[in-house]
Coordinates of C-alpha atoms in Angstrom, one line a residue:
X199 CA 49.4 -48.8 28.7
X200 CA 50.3 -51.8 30.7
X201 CA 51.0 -50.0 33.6
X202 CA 47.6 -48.0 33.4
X203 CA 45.8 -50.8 33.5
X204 CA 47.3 -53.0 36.8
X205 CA 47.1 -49.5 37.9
X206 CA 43.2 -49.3 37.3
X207 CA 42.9 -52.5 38.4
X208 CA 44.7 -52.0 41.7
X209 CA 42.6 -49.2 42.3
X210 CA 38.9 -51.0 42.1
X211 CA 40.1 -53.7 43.7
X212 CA 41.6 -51.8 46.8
X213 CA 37.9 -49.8 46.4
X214 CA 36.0 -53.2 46.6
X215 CA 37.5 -54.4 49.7
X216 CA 36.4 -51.2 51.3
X217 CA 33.3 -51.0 50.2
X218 CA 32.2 -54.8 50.4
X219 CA 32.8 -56.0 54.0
X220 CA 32.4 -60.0 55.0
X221 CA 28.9 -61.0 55.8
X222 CA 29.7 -61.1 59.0
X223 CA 30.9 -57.6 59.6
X224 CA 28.5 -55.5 62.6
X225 CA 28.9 -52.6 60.4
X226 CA 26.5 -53.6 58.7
X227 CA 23.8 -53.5 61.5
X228 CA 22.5 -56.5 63.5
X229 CA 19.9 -57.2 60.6
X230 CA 21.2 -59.5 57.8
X231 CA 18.5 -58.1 54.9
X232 CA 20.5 -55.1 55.6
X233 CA 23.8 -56.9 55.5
X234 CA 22.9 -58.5 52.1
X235 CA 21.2 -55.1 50.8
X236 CA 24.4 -53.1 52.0
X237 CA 26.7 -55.8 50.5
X238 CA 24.8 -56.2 46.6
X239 CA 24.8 -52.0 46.9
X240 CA 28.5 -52.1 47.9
X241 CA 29.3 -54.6 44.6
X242 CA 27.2 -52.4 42.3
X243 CA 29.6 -49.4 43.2
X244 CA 32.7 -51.4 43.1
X245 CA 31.8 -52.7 39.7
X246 CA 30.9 -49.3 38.1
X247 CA 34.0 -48.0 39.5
X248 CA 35.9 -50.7 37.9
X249 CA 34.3 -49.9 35.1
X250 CA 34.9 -46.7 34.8
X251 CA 38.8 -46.9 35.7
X252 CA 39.3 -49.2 32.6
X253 CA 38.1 -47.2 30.3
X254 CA 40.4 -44.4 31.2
X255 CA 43.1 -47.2 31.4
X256 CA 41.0 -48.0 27.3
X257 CA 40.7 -44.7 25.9
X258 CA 40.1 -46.4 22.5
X259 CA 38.8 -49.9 21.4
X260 CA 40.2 -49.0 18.2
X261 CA 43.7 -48.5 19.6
X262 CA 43.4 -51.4 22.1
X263 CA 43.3 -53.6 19.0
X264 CA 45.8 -52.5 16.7
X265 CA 48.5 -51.4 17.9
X266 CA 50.0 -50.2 14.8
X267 CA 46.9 -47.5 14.3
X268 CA 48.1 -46.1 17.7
X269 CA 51.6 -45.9 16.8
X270 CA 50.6 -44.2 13.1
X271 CA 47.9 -41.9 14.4
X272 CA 50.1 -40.7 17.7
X273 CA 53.0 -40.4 15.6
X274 CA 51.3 -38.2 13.8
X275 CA 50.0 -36.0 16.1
X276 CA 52.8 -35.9 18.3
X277 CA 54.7 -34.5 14.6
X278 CA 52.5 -31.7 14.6
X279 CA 52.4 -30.5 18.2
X280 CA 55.9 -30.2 18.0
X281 CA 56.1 -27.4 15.4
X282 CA 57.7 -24.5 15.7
X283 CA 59.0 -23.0 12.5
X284 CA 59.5 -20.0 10.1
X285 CA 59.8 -21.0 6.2
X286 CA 60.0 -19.3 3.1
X287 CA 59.3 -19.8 -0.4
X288 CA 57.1 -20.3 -3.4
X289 CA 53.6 -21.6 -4.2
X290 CA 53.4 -21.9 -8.1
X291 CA 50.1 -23.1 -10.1
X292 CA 51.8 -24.9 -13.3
X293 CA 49.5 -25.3 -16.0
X294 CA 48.3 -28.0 -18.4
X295 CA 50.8 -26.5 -21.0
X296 CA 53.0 -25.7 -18.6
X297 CA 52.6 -22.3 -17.9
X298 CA 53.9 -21.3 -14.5
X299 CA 52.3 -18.4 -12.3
X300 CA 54.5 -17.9 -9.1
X301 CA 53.8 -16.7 -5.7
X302 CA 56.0 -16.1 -2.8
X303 CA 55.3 -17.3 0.6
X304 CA 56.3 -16.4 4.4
X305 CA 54.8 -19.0 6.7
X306 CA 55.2 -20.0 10.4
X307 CA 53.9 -22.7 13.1
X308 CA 53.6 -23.3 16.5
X309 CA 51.8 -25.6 18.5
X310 CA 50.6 -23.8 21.8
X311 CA 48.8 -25.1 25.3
X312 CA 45.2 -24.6 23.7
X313 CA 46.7 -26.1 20.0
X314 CA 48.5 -25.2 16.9
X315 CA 48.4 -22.0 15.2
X316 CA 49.7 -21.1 11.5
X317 CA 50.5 -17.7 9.7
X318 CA 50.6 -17.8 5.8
X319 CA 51.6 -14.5 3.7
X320 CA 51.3 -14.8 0.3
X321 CA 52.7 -12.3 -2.3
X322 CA 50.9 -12.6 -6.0
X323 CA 53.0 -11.1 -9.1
X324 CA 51.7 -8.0 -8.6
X325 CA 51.1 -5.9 -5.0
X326 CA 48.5 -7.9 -3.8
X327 CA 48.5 -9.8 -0.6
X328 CA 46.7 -12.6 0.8
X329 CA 47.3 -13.5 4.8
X330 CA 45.8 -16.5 6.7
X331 CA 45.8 -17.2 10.4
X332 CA 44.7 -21.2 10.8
X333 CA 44.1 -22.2 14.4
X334 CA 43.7 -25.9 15.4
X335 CA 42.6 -27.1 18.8
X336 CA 43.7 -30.6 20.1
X337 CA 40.2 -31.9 19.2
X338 CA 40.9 -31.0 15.6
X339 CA 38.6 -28.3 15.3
X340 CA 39.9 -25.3 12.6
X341 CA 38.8 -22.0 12.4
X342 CA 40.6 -19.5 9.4
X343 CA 40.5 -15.6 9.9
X344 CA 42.1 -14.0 6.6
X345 CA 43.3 -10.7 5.2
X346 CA 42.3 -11.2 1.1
X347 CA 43.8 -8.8 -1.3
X348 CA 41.9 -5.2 -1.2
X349 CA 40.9 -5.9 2.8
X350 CA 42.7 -3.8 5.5
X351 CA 41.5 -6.1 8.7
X352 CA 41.1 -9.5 9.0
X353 CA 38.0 -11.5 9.2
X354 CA 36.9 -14.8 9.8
X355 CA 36.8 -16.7 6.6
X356 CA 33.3 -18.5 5.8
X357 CA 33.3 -21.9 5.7
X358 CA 32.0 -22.3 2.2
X359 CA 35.4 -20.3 1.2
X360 CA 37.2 -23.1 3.1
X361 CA 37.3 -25.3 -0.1
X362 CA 38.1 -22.4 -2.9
X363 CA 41.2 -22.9 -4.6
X364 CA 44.1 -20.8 -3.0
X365 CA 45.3 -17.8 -5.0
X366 CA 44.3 -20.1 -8.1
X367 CA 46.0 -23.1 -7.1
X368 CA 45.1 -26.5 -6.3
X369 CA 45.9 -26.0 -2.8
X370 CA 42.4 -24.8 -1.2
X371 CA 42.5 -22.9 2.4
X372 CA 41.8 -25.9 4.2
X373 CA 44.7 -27.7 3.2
X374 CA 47.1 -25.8 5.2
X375 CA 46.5 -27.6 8.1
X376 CA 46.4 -31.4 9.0
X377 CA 43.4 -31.3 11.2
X378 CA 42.6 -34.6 9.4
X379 CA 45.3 -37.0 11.4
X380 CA 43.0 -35.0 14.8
X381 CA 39.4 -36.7 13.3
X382 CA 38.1 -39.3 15.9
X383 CA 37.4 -42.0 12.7
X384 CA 41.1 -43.6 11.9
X385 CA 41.0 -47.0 10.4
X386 CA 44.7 -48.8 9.5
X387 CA 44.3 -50.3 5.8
X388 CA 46.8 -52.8 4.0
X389 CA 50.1 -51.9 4.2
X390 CA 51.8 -50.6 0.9
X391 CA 54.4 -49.6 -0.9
X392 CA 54.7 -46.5 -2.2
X393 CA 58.2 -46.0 -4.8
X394 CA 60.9 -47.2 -2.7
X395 CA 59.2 -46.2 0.5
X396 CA 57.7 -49.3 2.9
X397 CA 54.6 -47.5 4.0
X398 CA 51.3 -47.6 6.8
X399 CA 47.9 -46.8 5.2
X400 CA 46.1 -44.6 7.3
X401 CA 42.3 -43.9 7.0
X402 CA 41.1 -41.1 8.3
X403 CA 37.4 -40.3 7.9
X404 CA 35.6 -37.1 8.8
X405 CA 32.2 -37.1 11.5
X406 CA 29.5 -34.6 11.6
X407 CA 31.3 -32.6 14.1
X408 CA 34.7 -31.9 11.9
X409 CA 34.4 -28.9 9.9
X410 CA 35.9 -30.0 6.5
X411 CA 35.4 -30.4 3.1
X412 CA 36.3 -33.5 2.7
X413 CA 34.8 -37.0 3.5
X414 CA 37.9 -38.7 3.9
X415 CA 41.9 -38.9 4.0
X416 CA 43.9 -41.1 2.9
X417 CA 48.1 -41.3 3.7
X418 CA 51.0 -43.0 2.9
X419 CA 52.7 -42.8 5.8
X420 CA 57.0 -43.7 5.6
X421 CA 56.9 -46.8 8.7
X422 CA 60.6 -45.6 9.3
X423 CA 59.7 -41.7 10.2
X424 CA 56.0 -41.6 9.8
X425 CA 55.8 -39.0 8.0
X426 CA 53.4 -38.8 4.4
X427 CA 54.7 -39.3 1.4
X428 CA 51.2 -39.2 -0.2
X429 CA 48.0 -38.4 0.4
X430 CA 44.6 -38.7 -1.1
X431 CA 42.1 -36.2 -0.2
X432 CA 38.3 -37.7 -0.8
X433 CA 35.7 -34.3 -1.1
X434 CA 32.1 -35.0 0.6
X435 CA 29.2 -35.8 -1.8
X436 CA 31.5 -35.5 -5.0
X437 CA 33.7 -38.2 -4.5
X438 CA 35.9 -36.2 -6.4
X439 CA 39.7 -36.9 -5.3
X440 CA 42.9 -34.5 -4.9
X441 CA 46.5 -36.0 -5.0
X442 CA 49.1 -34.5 -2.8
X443 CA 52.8 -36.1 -3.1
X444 CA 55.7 -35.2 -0.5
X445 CA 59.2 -34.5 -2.1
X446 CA 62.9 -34.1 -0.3
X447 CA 61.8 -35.3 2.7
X448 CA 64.1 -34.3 4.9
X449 CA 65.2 -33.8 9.0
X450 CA 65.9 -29.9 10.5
X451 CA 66.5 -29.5 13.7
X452 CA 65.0 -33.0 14.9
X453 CA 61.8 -32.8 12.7
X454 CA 60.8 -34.1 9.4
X455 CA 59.6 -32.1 6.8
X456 CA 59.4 -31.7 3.1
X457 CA 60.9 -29.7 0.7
X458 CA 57.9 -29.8 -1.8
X459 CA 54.7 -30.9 -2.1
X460 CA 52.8 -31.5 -5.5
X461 CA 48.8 -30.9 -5.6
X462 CA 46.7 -32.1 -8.3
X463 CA 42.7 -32.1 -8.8
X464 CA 41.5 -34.7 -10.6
X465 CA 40.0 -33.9 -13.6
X466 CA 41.6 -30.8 -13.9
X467 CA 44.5 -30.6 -16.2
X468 CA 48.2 -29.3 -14.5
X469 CA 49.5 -29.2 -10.8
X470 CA 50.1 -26.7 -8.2
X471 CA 53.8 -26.8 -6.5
X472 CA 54.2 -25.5 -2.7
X473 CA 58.3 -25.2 -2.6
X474 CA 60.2 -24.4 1.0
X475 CA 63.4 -22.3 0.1
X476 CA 64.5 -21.1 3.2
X477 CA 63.4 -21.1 7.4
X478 CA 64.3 -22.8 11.0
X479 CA 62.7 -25.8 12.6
X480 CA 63.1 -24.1 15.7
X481 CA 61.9 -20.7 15.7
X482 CA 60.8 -19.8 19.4
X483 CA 58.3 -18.1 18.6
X484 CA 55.7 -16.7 21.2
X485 CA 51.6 -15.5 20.4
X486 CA 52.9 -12.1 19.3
X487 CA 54.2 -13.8 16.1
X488 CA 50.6 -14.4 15.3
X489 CA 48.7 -11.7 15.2
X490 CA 47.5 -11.8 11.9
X491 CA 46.2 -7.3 11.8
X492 CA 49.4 -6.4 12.9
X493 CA 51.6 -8.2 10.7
X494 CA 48.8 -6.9 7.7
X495 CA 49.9 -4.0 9.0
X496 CA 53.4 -4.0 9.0
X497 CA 53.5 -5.2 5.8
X498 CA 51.3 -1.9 4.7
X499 CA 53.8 0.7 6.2
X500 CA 56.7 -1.3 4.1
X501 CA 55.1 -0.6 1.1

């Protein structure tokens, strides 16, 4: 940041002498109104170009300020445009009496040029079959096409679906992606413990341009790997909260991850468990691998 900044600097200055010449300068013309005219225009110019060059070397006040927000909120983002796995496993919704209904799971992730993309199968106890495709741009913007149980081809999914609970868990559609750590609004809070676990408090609050459910994010964020270990979601108008707590976290292949994650509504009695059982941190894996029809498809001919 330094360096963009004498670089900026550098930059106007070497413009201004150009543009401003001494008072004495012919170039001007022989007429000093002209000279002075010529000379207050040439400052203006200089002045808006400085201007202009420190806030590219500035891209945000917020940043500029505290460096610690930079470090959380870039970490974060930089976490997620590095993905590229395959997982399996098991998304179970674990009643208030402890009932346990099970779902399997086939997911995968990469993050692309034009931003990240995610393919989740799920398999219920019986033959149905829910598929998402979640796409993320680098501007945080989401769009969800789906295959629900009884469809044959996929379709985008409405956004007032983006907040129903996921095959009857606590986990809803939206929360399969982070888009929230993308949201322009990210305000550091106190730091905090959270167990054993020496932790940033990230903010992250949603604008009229972010397509969400909910009005605000809160994470627990481990300072030593900034990853979440917990996370508060906030929902808009109801100020009713969900809980989400990170479990096993664990390094593969370079990247941190979890081995579990634990949702819970409040108010609502029981939890929802989303377990990874098997998969690669580095998959390779190319747009083909996302094409949310055919896999529908495949899946129908190996029935």
């Amino acid at each position: 940041m330094g360096a963009m900044r004498a670089l900026a600097v550098y930059i106007a200055m070497t413009f201004l002498r150009r543009v401003v010449m001494p008072s004495g300068s012919r170039k001007f013309g022989p007429y000093p109104g002209a000279r002075c005219a010529n000379c207050a225009f040439g400052t203006i110019q200089a002045s808006i170009a400085l201007l202009v060059l420190l806030s590219l070397a500035h891209p945000s006040p917020a940043f500029a300020a505290n460096p610690d927000l930079e470090t959380v909120v870039t970490g974060s983002r930089q976490r997620i445009e590095k993905l590229d796995y395959r997982a399996t496993g098991r998304l179970t919704r674990v009643e208030g009496d402890g009932k346990r209904t099970n779902y399997k799971f086939v997911a995968k992730a990469h993050w692309f040029p034009d931003g990240l993309r995610l393919l989740f199968e799920i398999s219920g106890p019986g033959s149905e079959k829910t598929s998402l495709l979640l796409q993320m741009s680098a501007s945080g913007h989401v769009t969800i096409e789906a295959v629900l149980p009884g469809e044959k081809a996929a379709s985008a999914l409405p956004f007032e679906r983006w907040n129903d609970p996921l095959v009857g868990t606590d986990f809803s559609y939206e929360d399969m992606v982070e888009s929230y750590f993308f949201w322009k609004n990210q305000e550091l809070l106190t730091p905090e413990k959270y167990g054993a676990r020496d932790c940033f408090v990230l903010k992250s609050m949603s604008g009229s341009q972010d397509r969400t459910y909910y009005e605000s994010v809160t994470s627990w964020i481990d300072r030593s790997i900034l990853f979440p270990v917990h996370v508060v979601k906030t929902l808009r108008g109801k100020g009713q909260q969900k809980e989400f707590i990170y479990y096993g976290l664990r390094q593969v292949g370079g990247a941190w991850s979890a081995s579990q994650v634990e949702a819970k509504l409040q108010g609502k009695p029981g939890s929802s468990l989303l377990v990874i059982e098997g998969g690669s941190g580095k998959a390779n894996l190319g747009r083909k691998d996302f094409e949310i029809s055919q896999s529908n498809a495949q899946a129908e001919k190996a029935k």
